[in-house]
């Protein structure tokens, strides 16, 4: 079963559109070259079943340093959140869930002065896009207000980012 936030983002292939280059998933291997700033576990409906999804979040090291120095995300900071389906099993450490299949990636790009884009995937200081599966340049996000903002609104006082989930930002 898919979590509500990720489910709301996933669409049929016929709904996919090319995204602005600034919002594309990085071409470099961000898993080894960037910093994983945190992860979220989204529990299954029955918590005893473990996690339904694992969300792993990455940021470029220079952007992380800038955030730690300035206390804000500077223009062009790109955040990549991977959404993974999980496997859950009993291990020697206890019941554990781990990432299994990549469902897709969310990309957010800091745009505090609205210089990077003006289309429907830009606003509230960010560029926003979700890429289903292995896609890196084709998105199903038509308008961030419909596809992204509802999930991020509760974190508005934190710049629309759930800072509490990212130990590297503290």
Short mmCIF file of N, CA, C and O in Angstrom, two decimals, residues 20-148:
data_model
loop_
_atom_site.label_atom_id
_atom_site.label_comp_id
_atom_site.label_asym_id
_atom_site.label_seq_id
_atom_site.Cartn_x
_atom_site.Cartn_y
_atom_site.Cartn_z
N UNK A 20 11.45 21.45 -15.93
CA UNK A 20 12.48 22.47 -16.10
C UNK A 20 13.82 21.87 -15.66
O UNK A 20 13.89 21.18 -14.64
N UNK A 21 14.90 22.14 -16.40
CA UNK A 21 16.20 21.53 -16.08
C UNK A 21 16.65 21.72 -14.63
O UNK A 21 17.26 20.82 -14.05
N UNK A 22 16.37 22.86 -14.02
CA UNK A 22 16.80 23.10 -12.65
C UNK A 22 16.15 22.12 -11.66
O UNK A 22 16.69 21.88 -10.58
N UNK A 23 15.02 21.54 -12.04
CA UNK A 23 14.32 20.61 -11.15
C UNK A 23 14.67 19.14 -11.39
O UNK A 23 14.23 18.27 -10.65
N UNK A 24 15.48 18.85 -12.40
CA UNK A 24 15.81 17.46 -12.70
C UNK A 24 16.56 16.79 -11.55
O UNK A 24 17.26 17.45 -10.79
N UNK A 25 16.42 15.48 -11.47
CA UNK A 25 17.21 14.70 -10.52
C UNK A 25 18.67 14.86 -10.94
O UNK A 25 18.98 14.83 -12.14
N UNK A 26 19.58 15.07 -10.00
CA UNK A 26 20.99 15.28 -10.37
C UNK A 26 21.53 14.15 -11.24
O UNK A 26 21.20 12.98 -11.02
N UNK A 27 22.37 14.50 -12.20
CA UNK A 27 22.99 13.48 -13.05
C UNK A 27 24.15 12.80 -12.33
O UNK A 27 24.48 11.67 -12.63
N UNK A 28 24.75 13.50 -11.39
CA UNK A 28 25.84 12.89 -10.61
C UNK A 28 25.24 11.90 -9.61
O UNK A 28 24.05 11.95 -9.31
N UNK A 29 26.08 11.01 -9.10
CA UNK A 29 25.60 10.02 -8.13
C UNK A 29 25.47 10.68 -6.76
O UNK A 29 26.41 10.69 -5.97
N UNK A 30 24.31 11.26 -6.50
CA UNK A 30 24.10 11.97 -5.24
C UNK A 30 24.14 11.02 -4.04
O UNK A 30 24.42 11.44 -2.92
N UNK A 31 23.88 9.74 -4.24
CA UNK A 31 23.91 8.79 -3.11
C UNK A 31 25.31 8.65 -2.53
O UNK A 31 25.45 8.37 -1.34
N UNK A 32 26.33 8.82 -3.34
CA UNK A 32 27.70 8.70 -2.83
C UNK A 32 28.40 10.05 -2.74
O UNK A 32 29.35 10.18 -1.97
N UNK A 33 27.95 11.05 -3.49
CA UNK A 33 28.63 12.34 -3.50
C UNK A 33 27.99 13.42 -2.65
O UNK A 33 28.59 14.46 -2.42
N UNK A 34 26.76 13.20 -2.20
CA UNK A 34 26.05 14.18 -1.38
C UNK A 34 25.95 13.66 0.05
O UNK A 34 26.39 12.56 0.36
N UNK A 35 25.33 14.43 0.91
CA UNK A 35 25.13 14.06 2.31
C UNK A 35 23.69 13.62 2.51
O UNK A 35 22.76 14.33 2.09
N UNK A 36 23.52 12.47 3.13
CA UNK A 36 22.16 12.06 3.51
C UNK A 36 21.86 12.78 4.82
O UNK A 36 22.48 12.52 5.84
N UNK A 37 20.92 13.72 4.78
CA UNK A 37 20.65 14.56 5.94
C UNK A 37 19.65 13.93 6.90
O UNK A 37 19.53 14.37 8.04
N UNK A 38 18.94 12.90 6.46
CA UNK A 38 18.00 12.23 7.34
C UNK A 38 17.13 11.26 6.57
O UNK A 38 17.26 11.11 5.36
N UNK A 39 16.25 10.61 7.30
CA UNK A 39 15.33 9.64 6.71
C UNK A 39 14.06 9.60 7.53
O UNK A 39 14.08 9.86 8.74
N UNK A 40 12.97 9.28 6.86
CA UNK A 40 11.69 9.11 7.52
C UNK A 40 11.19 7.70 7.26
O UNK A 40 11.38 7.16 6.17
N UNK A 41 10.54 7.14 8.24
CA UNK A 41 9.88 5.86 8.09
C UNK A 41 8.38 6.13 8.16
O UNK A 41 7.90 6.73 9.11
N UNK A 42 7.66 5.70 7.13
CA UNK A 42 6.21 5.85 7.11
C UNK A 42 5.62 4.48 7.44
O UNK A 42 5.80 3.52 6.67
N UNK A 43 4.97 4.38 8.59
CA UNK A 43 4.46 3.09 9.04
C UNK A 43 3.30 2.60 8.19
O UNK A 43 2.53 3.39 7.63
N UNK A 44 3.17 1.28 8.13
CA UNK A 44 2.02 0.66 7.49
C UNK A 44 0.78 0.96 8.33
O UNK A 44 0.88 1.41 9.48
N UNK A 45 -0.39 0.71 7.76
CA UNK A 45 -1.63 0.96 8.51
C UNK A 45 -1.61 0.21 9.85
O UNK A 45 -2.06 0.74 10.85
N UNK A 46 -1.12 -1.00 9.83
CA UNK A 46 -0.93 -1.77 11.06
C UNK A 46 0.54 -1.63 11.42
O UNK A 46 1.39 -2.27 10.79
N UNK A 47 0.90 -0.83 12.42
CA UNK A 47 2.31 -0.59 12.75
C UNK A 47 3.12 -1.87 13.00
O UNK A 47 4.32 -1.88 12.75
N UNK A 48 2.47 -2.94 13.41
CA UNK A 48 3.19 -4.20 13.62
C UNK A 48 3.75 -4.74 12.31
O UNK A 48 4.66 -5.57 12.31
N UNK A 49 3.20 -4.27 11.18
CA UNK A 49 3.70 -4.70 9.87
C UNK A 49 4.97 -3.97 9.47
O UNK A 49 5.55 -4.24 8.43
N UNK A 50 5.40 -3.01 10.28
CA UNK A 50 6.63 -2.28 10.00
C UNK A 50 6.38 -1.04 9.16
O UNK A 50 5.29 -0.48 9.15
N UNK A 51 7.40 -0.63 8.44
CA UNK A 51 7.31 0.56 7.61
C UNK A 51 6.72 0.22 6.26
O UNK A 51 7.00 -0.82 5.68
N UNK A 52 5.91 1.11 5.79
CA UNK A 52 5.33 1.00 4.44
C UNK A 52 6.28 1.62 3.42
O UNK A 52 6.38 1.15 2.30
N UNK A 53 6.93 2.70 3.84
CA UNK A 53 7.89 3.40 2.98
C UNK A 53 9.05 3.90 3.83
O UNK A 53 8.89 4.18 5.02
N UNK A 54 10.19 4.04 3.18
CA UNK A 54 11.36 4.72 3.75
C UNK A 54 11.64 5.90 2.84
O UNK A 54 11.68 5.76 1.61
N UNK A 55 11.82 7.07 3.42
CA UNK A 55 12.16 8.27 2.67
C UNK A 55 13.58 8.67 3.07
O UNK A 55 13.83 9.00 4.23
N UNK A 56 14.51 8.62 2.13
CA UNK A 56 15.90 9.00 2.37
C UNK A 56 16.15 10.34 1.68
O UNK A 56 15.79 10.51 0.51
N UNK A 57 16.75 11.29 2.41
CA UNK A 57 16.85 12.67 1.91
C UNK A 57 18.32 13.10 1.81
O UNK A 57 19.09 12.93 2.76
N UNK A 58 18.67 13.68 0.65
CA UNK A 58 20.04 14.05 0.34
C UNK A 58 20.14 15.52 -0.04
O UNK A 58 19.21 16.09 -0.62
N UNK A 59 21.33 16.11 0.25
CA UNK A 59 21.62 17.48 -0.14
C UNK A 59 23.11 17.56 -0.49
O UNK A 59 23.94 16.84 0.10
N UNK A 60 23.44 18.42 -1.43
CA UNK A 60 24.82 18.65 -1.81
C UNK A 60 25.60 19.17 -0.60
O UNK A 60 25.09 19.98 0.18
N UNK A 61 26.84 18.73 -0.45
CA UNK A 61 27.64 19.11 0.71
C UNK A 61 27.84 20.63 0.82
O UNK A 61 27.77 21.19 1.92
N UNK A 62 28.08 21.31 -0.31
CA UNK A 62 28.26 22.77 -0.25
C UNK A 62 26.98 23.47 0.20
O UNK A 62 27.03 24.44 0.95
N UNK A 63 25.82 22.96 -0.26
CA UNK A 63 24.55 23.54 0.15
C UNK A 63 24.31 23.30 1.63
O UNK A 63 23.78 24.18 2.33
N UNK A 64 24.71 22.14 2.13
CA UNK A 64 24.59 21.87 3.57
C UNK A 64 25.46 22.83 4.37
O UNK A 64 25.01 23.41 5.37
N UNK A 65 26.68 23.04 3.93
CA UNK A 65 27.58 23.97 4.63
C UNK A 65 26.99 25.38 4.63
O UNK A 65 27.05 26.08 5.64
N UNK A 66 26.42 25.80 3.51
CA UNK A 66 25.80 27.13 3.43
C UNK A 66 24.62 27.22 4.40
O UNK A 66 24.46 28.23 5.08
N UNK A 67 23.81 26.17 4.46
CA UNK A 67 22.66 26.18 5.38
C UNK A 67 23.15 26.29 6.83
O UNK A 67 22.61 27.07 7.61
N UNK A 68 24.16 25.53 7.18
CA UNK A 68 24.67 25.56 8.56
C UNK A 68 25.29 26.92 8.90
O UNK A 68 25.18 27.38 10.03
N UNK A 69 25.89 27.57 7.92
CA UNK A 69 26.50 28.89 8.15
C UNK A 69 25.46 30.00 8.19
O UNK A 69 25.58 30.93 9.00
N UNK A 70 24.44 29.91 7.34
CA UNK A 70 23.48 31.01 7.18
C UNK A 70 22.12 30.75 7.81
O UNK A 70 21.32 31.68 7.94
N UNK A 71 21.83 29.50 8.12
CA UNK A 71 20.53 29.17 8.71
C UNK A 71 19.38 29.23 7.73
O UNK A 71 18.22 29.36 8.12
N UNK A 72 19.70 29.13 6.44
CA UNK A 72 18.66 29.14 5.40
C UNK A 72 19.20 28.40 4.19
O UNK A 72 20.40 28.22 4.03
N UNK A 73 18.27 27.97 3.33
CA UNK A 73 18.65 27.32 2.10
C UNK A 73 18.90 28.40 1.05
O UNK A 73 18.00 29.17 0.73
N UNK A 74 20.13 28.46 0.53
CA UNK A 74 20.48 29.49 -0.45
C UNK A 74 19.92 29.11 -1.82
O UNK A 74 19.63 27.94 -2.09
N UNK A 75 19.76 30.11 -2.67
CA UNK A 75 19.21 29.89 -4.01
C UNK A 75 19.94 28.76 -4.72
O UNK A 75 21.17 28.69 -4.73
N UNK A 76 19.15 27.86 -5.29
CA UNK A 76 19.70 26.74 -6.04
C UNK A 76 19.95 25.49 -5.22
O UNK A 76 20.29 24.44 -5.79
N UNK A 77 19.80 25.58 -3.89
CA UNK A 77 19.97 24.37 -3.07
C UNK A 77 18.97 23.33 -3.54
O UNK A 77 17.78 23.59 -3.62
N UNK A 78 19.48 22.15 -3.85
CA UNK A 78 18.62 21.07 -4.31
C UNK A 78 18.55 19.99 -3.24
O UNK A 78 19.58 19.56 -2.71
N UNK A 79 17.33 19.59 -2.93
CA UNK A 79 17.09 18.51 -1.98
C UNK A 79 16.42 17.37 -2.75
O UNK A 79 15.47 17.60 -3.50
N UNK A 80 16.94 16.17 -2.58
CA UNK A 80 16.37 14.98 -3.24
C UNK A 80 15.88 14.05 -2.15
O UNK A 80 16.64 13.65 -1.27
N UNK A 81 14.58 13.70 -2.21
CA UNK A 81 14.00 12.73 -1.28
C UNK A 81 13.58 11.50 -2.07
O UNK A 81 12.71 11.57 -2.92
N UNK A 82 14.24 10.39 -1.77
CA UNK A 82 13.87 9.12 -2.39
C UNK A 82 12.74 8.48 -1.61
O UNK A 82 12.73 8.51 -0.38
N UNK A 83 11.79 7.90 -2.32
CA UNK A 83 10.68 7.18 -1.70
C UNK A 83 10.83 5.71 -2.07
O UNK A 83 10.79 5.35 -3.25
N UNK A 84 11.02 4.88 -1.05
CA UNK A 84 11.26 3.46 -1.25
C UNK A 84 10.12 2.64 -0.67
O UNK A 84 9.66 2.90 0.44
N UNK A 85 9.69 1.61 -1.41
CA UNK A 85 8.83 0.61 -0.79
C UNK A 85 9.76 -0.22 0.10
O UNK A 85 10.99 -0.14 -0.02
N UNK A 86 9.19 -0.99 0.99
CA UNK A 86 10.02 -1.68 1.98
C UNK A 86 9.76 -3.18 2.01
O UNK A 86 8.75 -3.67 1.53
N UNK A 87 10.69 -3.84 2.64
CA UNK A 87 10.53 -5.21 3.09
C UNK A 87 10.65 -5.16 4.60
O UNK A 87 11.44 -4.37 5.14
N UNK A 88 9.88 -5.96 5.28
CA UNK A 88 9.94 -6.01 6.74
C UNK A 88 10.10 -7.46 7.15
O UNK A 88 9.41 -8.34 6.61
N UNK A 89 11.02 -7.70 8.05
CA UNK A 89 11.22 -9.06 8.54
C UNK A 89 11.80 -9.01 9.95
O UNK A 89 12.30 -7.98 10.40
N UNK A 90 11.72 -10.15 10.61
CA UNK A 90 12.30 -10.28 11.94
C UNK A 90 13.76 -10.64 11.80
O UNK A 90 14.11 -11.68 11.22
N UNK A 91 14.61 -9.76 12.31
CA UNK A 91 16.05 -9.98 12.30
C UNK A 91 16.52 -10.17 13.75
O UNK A 91 15.73 -10.05 14.68
N UNK A 92 17.78 -10.43 13.94
CA UNK A 92 18.28 -10.64 15.30
C UNK A 92 18.13 -9.40 16.17
O UNK A 92 18.03 -9.51 17.38
N UNK A 93 18.05 -8.23 15.55
CA UNK A 93 17.87 -6.98 16.31
C UNK A 93 16.41 -6.68 16.58
O UNK A 93 16.10 -5.75 17.31
N UNK A 94 15.51 -7.44 15.98
CA UNK A 94 14.08 -7.21 16.14
C UNK A 94 13.42 -7.04 14.78
O UNK A 94 14.04 -7.26 13.73
N UNK A 95 12.16 -6.65 14.79
CA UNK A 95 11.41 -6.45 13.55
C UNK A 95 12.00 -5.23 12.85
O UNK A 95 12.10 -4.14 13.42
N UNK A 96 12.39 -5.40 11.59
CA UNK A 96 13.08 -4.33 10.87
C UNK A 96 12.51 -4.17 9.47
O UNK A 96 12.15 -5.15 8.82
N UNK A 97 12.42 -2.92 9.03
CA UNK A 97 12.02 -2.60 7.67
C UNK A 97 13.20 -1.95 6.98
O UNK A 97 13.94 -1.17 7.58
N UNK A 98 13.36 -2.26 5.70
CA UNK A 98 14.46 -1.68 4.94
C UNK A 98 14.00 -1.37 3.52
O UNK A 98 13.02 -1.93 3.03
N UNK A 99 14.71 -0.45 2.88
CA UNK A 99 14.37 -0.02 1.52
C UNK A 99 14.47 -1.20 0.57
O UNK A 99 15.39 -2.00 0.64
N UNK A 100 13.48 -1.28 -0.35
CA UNK A 100 13.44 -2.38 -1.30
C UNK A 100 13.43 -1.87 -2.74
O UNK A 100 14.39 -2.00 -3.46
N UNK A 101 12.34 -1.24 -3.17
CA UNK A 101 12.19 -0.78 -4.55
C UNK A 101 11.95 0.71 -4.57
O UNK A 101 11.10 1.22 -3.83
N UNK A 102 12.69 1.42 -5.43
CA UNK A 102 12.53 2.86 -5.56
C UNK A 102 11.19 3.16 -6.22
O UNK A 102 10.95 2.76 -7.35
N UNK A 103 10.32 3.87 -5.49
CA UNK A 103 9.02 4.26 -6.03
C UNK A 103 9.12 5.57 -6.80
O UNK A 103 8.34 5.83 -7.71
N UNK A 104 10.07 6.41 -6.41
CA UNK A 104 10.26 7.69 -7.08
C UNK A 104 11.05 8.64 -6.21
O UNK A 104 11.50 8.29 -5.13
N UNK A 105 11.23 9.85 -6.74
CA UNK A 105 12.01 10.87 -6.03
C UNK A 105 11.31 12.21 -6.10
O UNK A 105 10.78 12.60 -7.14
N UNK A 106 11.32 12.90 -4.98
CA UNK A 106 10.88 14.29 -4.91
C UNK A 106 12.13 15.15 -5.02
O UNK A 106 13.16 14.83 -4.43
N UNK A 107 12.04 16.23 -5.76
CA UNK A 107 13.13 17.21 -5.84
C UNK A 107 12.54 18.56 -5.47
O UNK A 107 11.49 18.96 -5.96
N UNK A 108 13.24 19.25 -4.57
CA UNK A 108 12.91 20.63 -4.23
C UNK A 108 14.17 21.45 -4.47
O UNK A 108 15.27 21.02 -4.14
N UNK A 109 14.00 22.63 -5.06
CA UNK A 109 15.11 23.54 -5.31
C UNK A 109 14.76 24.88 -4.68
O UNK A 109 13.71 25.46 -4.99
N UNK A 110 15.64 25.36 -3.81
CA UNK A 110 15.40 26.64 -3.15
C UNK A 110 15.42 27.77 -4.18
O UNK A 110 16.35 27.89 -4.97
N UNK A 111 14.37 28.57 -4.14
CA UNK A 111 14.20 29.69 -5.07
C UNK A 111 13.62 30.88 -4.31
O UNK A 111 12.53 31.38 -4.61
N UNK A 112 14.36 31.37 -3.29
CA UNK A 112 13.80 32.41 -2.40
C UNK A 112 13.46 33.72 -3.09
O UNK A 112 12.57 34.44 -2.63
N UNK A 113 14.13 34.04 -4.17
CA UNK A 113 13.88 35.30 -4.87
C UNK A 113 13.14 35.11 -6.19
O UNK A 113 13.11 36.02 -7.02
N UNK A 114 12.56 33.91 -6.39
CA UNK A 114 11.78 33.59 -7.60
C UNK A 114 12.56 33.89 -8.88
O UNK A 114 12.02 34.45 -9.84
N UNK A 115 13.83 33.48 -8.92
CA UNK A 115 14.67 33.70 -10.10
C UNK A 115 14.83 32.45 -10.95
O UNK A 115 15.23 32.55 -12.10
N UNK A 116 14.55 31.28 -10.39
CA UNK A 116 14.84 30.03 -11.10
C UNK A 116 13.70 29.53 -11.98
O UNK A 116 13.93 28.74 -12.89
N UNK A 117 12.51 29.97 -11.68
CA UNK A 117 11.38 29.52 -12.48
C UNK A 117 10.12 30.29 -12.12
O UNK A 117 9.99 30.82 -11.02
N UNK A 118 9.20 30.34 -13.07
CA UNK A 118 7.96 31.09 -12.85
C UNK A 118 6.73 30.27 -13.17
O UNK A 118 5.62 30.77 -13.10
N UNK A 119 6.90 29.02 -13.53
CA UNK A 119 5.77 28.17 -13.90
C UNK A 119 5.06 27.61 -12.68
O UNK A 119 5.35 27.95 -11.53
N UNK A 120 4.13 26.70 -12.92
CA UNK A 120 3.30 26.15 -11.84
C UNK A 120 4.03 25.20 -10.89
O UNK A 120 3.47 24.79 -9.88
N UNK A 121 5.28 24.87 -11.18
CA UNK A 121 6.07 24.05 -10.25
C UNK A 121 6.96 24.92 -9.36
O UNK A 121 7.79 24.40 -8.62
N UNK A 122 6.75 26.24 -9.41
CA UNK A 122 7.56 27.16 -8.60
C UNK A 122 6.66 28.05 -7.76
O UNK A 122 5.65 28.56 -8.25
N UNK A 123 7.07 28.22 -6.51
CA UNK A 123 6.34 29.12 -5.63
C UNK A 123 6.66 28.86 -4.18
O UNK A 123 7.25 27.84 -3.82
N UNK A 124 6.33 29.81 -3.33
CA UNK A 124 6.60 29.71 -1.90
C UNK A 124 8.08 29.47 -1.62
O UNK A 124 8.44 28.79 -0.66
N UNK A 125 8.95 30.02 -2.49
CA UNK A 125 10.38 29.94 -2.25
C UNK A 125 11.05 28.67 -2.75
O UNK A 125 12.24 28.47 -2.48
N UNK A 126 10.31 27.83 -3.47
CA UNK A 126 10.85 26.55 -3.92
C UNK A 126 10.39 26.22 -5.32
O UNK A 126 9.33 26.66 -5.76
N UNK A 127 11.17 25.36 -5.98
CA UNK A 127 10.71 24.63 -7.16
C UNK A 127 10.41 23.22 -6.68
O UNK A 127 11.10 22.70 -5.78
N UNK A 128 9.38 22.59 -7.24
CA UNK A 128 8.89 21.30 -6.73
C UNK A 128 8.63 20.32 -7.87
O UNK A 128 8.04 20.71 -8.87
N UNK A 129 9.01 19.06 -7.70
CA UNK A 129 8.67 18.04 -8.70
C UNK A 129 8.80 16.65 -8.09
O UNK A 129 9.66 16.42 -7.23
N UNK A 130 7.96 15.73 -8.57
CA UNK A 130 8.06 14.31 -8.22
C UNK A 130 8.33 13.53 -9.49
O UNK A 130 7.69 13.77 -10.52
N UNK A 131 9.27 12.60 -9.41
CA UNK A 131 9.66 11.77 -10.54
C UNK A 131 9.35 10.31 -10.19
O UNK A 131 10.00 9.73 -9.33
N UNK A 132 8.37 9.71 -10.86
CA UNK A 132 8.00 8.33 -10.54
C UNK A 132 9.07 7.33 -11.00
O UNK A 132 9.72 7.55 -12.02
N UNK A 133 9.23 6.27 -10.23
CA UNK A 133 10.15 5.19 -10.60
C UNK A 133 11.57 5.68 -10.82
O UNK A 133 12.12 6.41 -10.02
N UNK A 134 12.13 5.29 -11.95
CA UNK A 134 13.51 5.65 -12.28
C UNK A 134 13.63 6.95 -13.07
O UNK A 134 14.73 7.33 -13.48
N UNK A 135 12.51 7.63 -13.29
CA UNK A 135 12.54 8.88 -14.05
C UNK A 135 13.46 9.90 -13.38
O UNK A 135 13.53 9.98 -12.16
N UNK A 136 14.13 10.72 -14.21
CA UNK A 136 14.99 11.77 -13.69
C UNK A 136 14.68 13.14 -14.30
O UNK A 136 15.11 14.16 -13.77
N UNK A 137 13.95 13.15 -15.44
CA UNK A 137 13.65 14.41 -16.11
C UNK A 137 12.17 14.55 -16.45
O UNK A 137 11.74 15.61 -16.89
N UNK A 138 11.41 13.51 -16.27
CA UNK A 138 9.99 13.51 -16.60
C UNK A 138 9.21 13.43 -15.29
O UNK A 138 9.42 12.52 -14.49
N UNK A 139 8.33 14.39 -15.07
CA UNK A 139 7.59 14.48 -13.80
C UNK A 139 6.09 14.31 -14.03
O UNK A 139 5.61 14.41 -15.16
N UNK A 140 5.39 14.06 -12.95
CA UNK A 140 3.93 14.09 -13.02
C UNK A 140 3.39 15.25 -12.19
O UNK A 140 2.19 15.38 -12.01
N UNK A 141 4.27 16.13 -11.72
CA UNK A 141 3.85 17.30 -10.96
C UNK A 141 3.50 18.42 -11.94
O UNK A 141 4.38 18.97 -12.60
N UNK A 142 2.23 18.73 -11.99
CA UNK A 142 1.79 19.82 -12.87
C UNK A 142 1.83 21.15 -12.14
O UNK A 142 2.28 22.15 -12.68
N UNK A 143 1.35 21.18 -10.90
CA UNK A 143 1.27 22.41 -10.11
C UNK A 143 1.58 22.05 -8.65
O UNK A 143 0.90 21.22 -8.06
N UNK A 144 2.61 22.68 -8.11
CA UNK A 144 3.02 22.35 -6.75
C UNK A 144 1.91 22.63 -5.73
O UNK A 144 1.84 21.97 -4.70
N UNK A 145 1.05 23.60 -6.01
CA UNK A 145 -0.01 23.93 -5.06
C UNK A 145 -0.98 22.76 -4.90
O UNK A 145 -1.50 22.53 -3.81
N UNK A 146 -1.18 22.01 -5.96
CA UNK A 146 -2.08 20.85 -5.91
C UNK A 146 -1.35 19.58 -5.47
O UNK A 146 -1.92 18.75 -4.78
N UNK A 147 -0.09 19.43 -5.89
CA UNK A 147 0.61 18.16 -5.70
C UNK A 147 1.53 18.11 -4.48
O UNK A 147 1.82 17.02 -3.99
N UNK A 148 2.00 19.25 -4.00
CA UNK A 148 3.05 19.24 -2.98
C UNK A 148 2.71 20.02 -1.72
O UNK A 148 3.07 19.63 -0.61
#
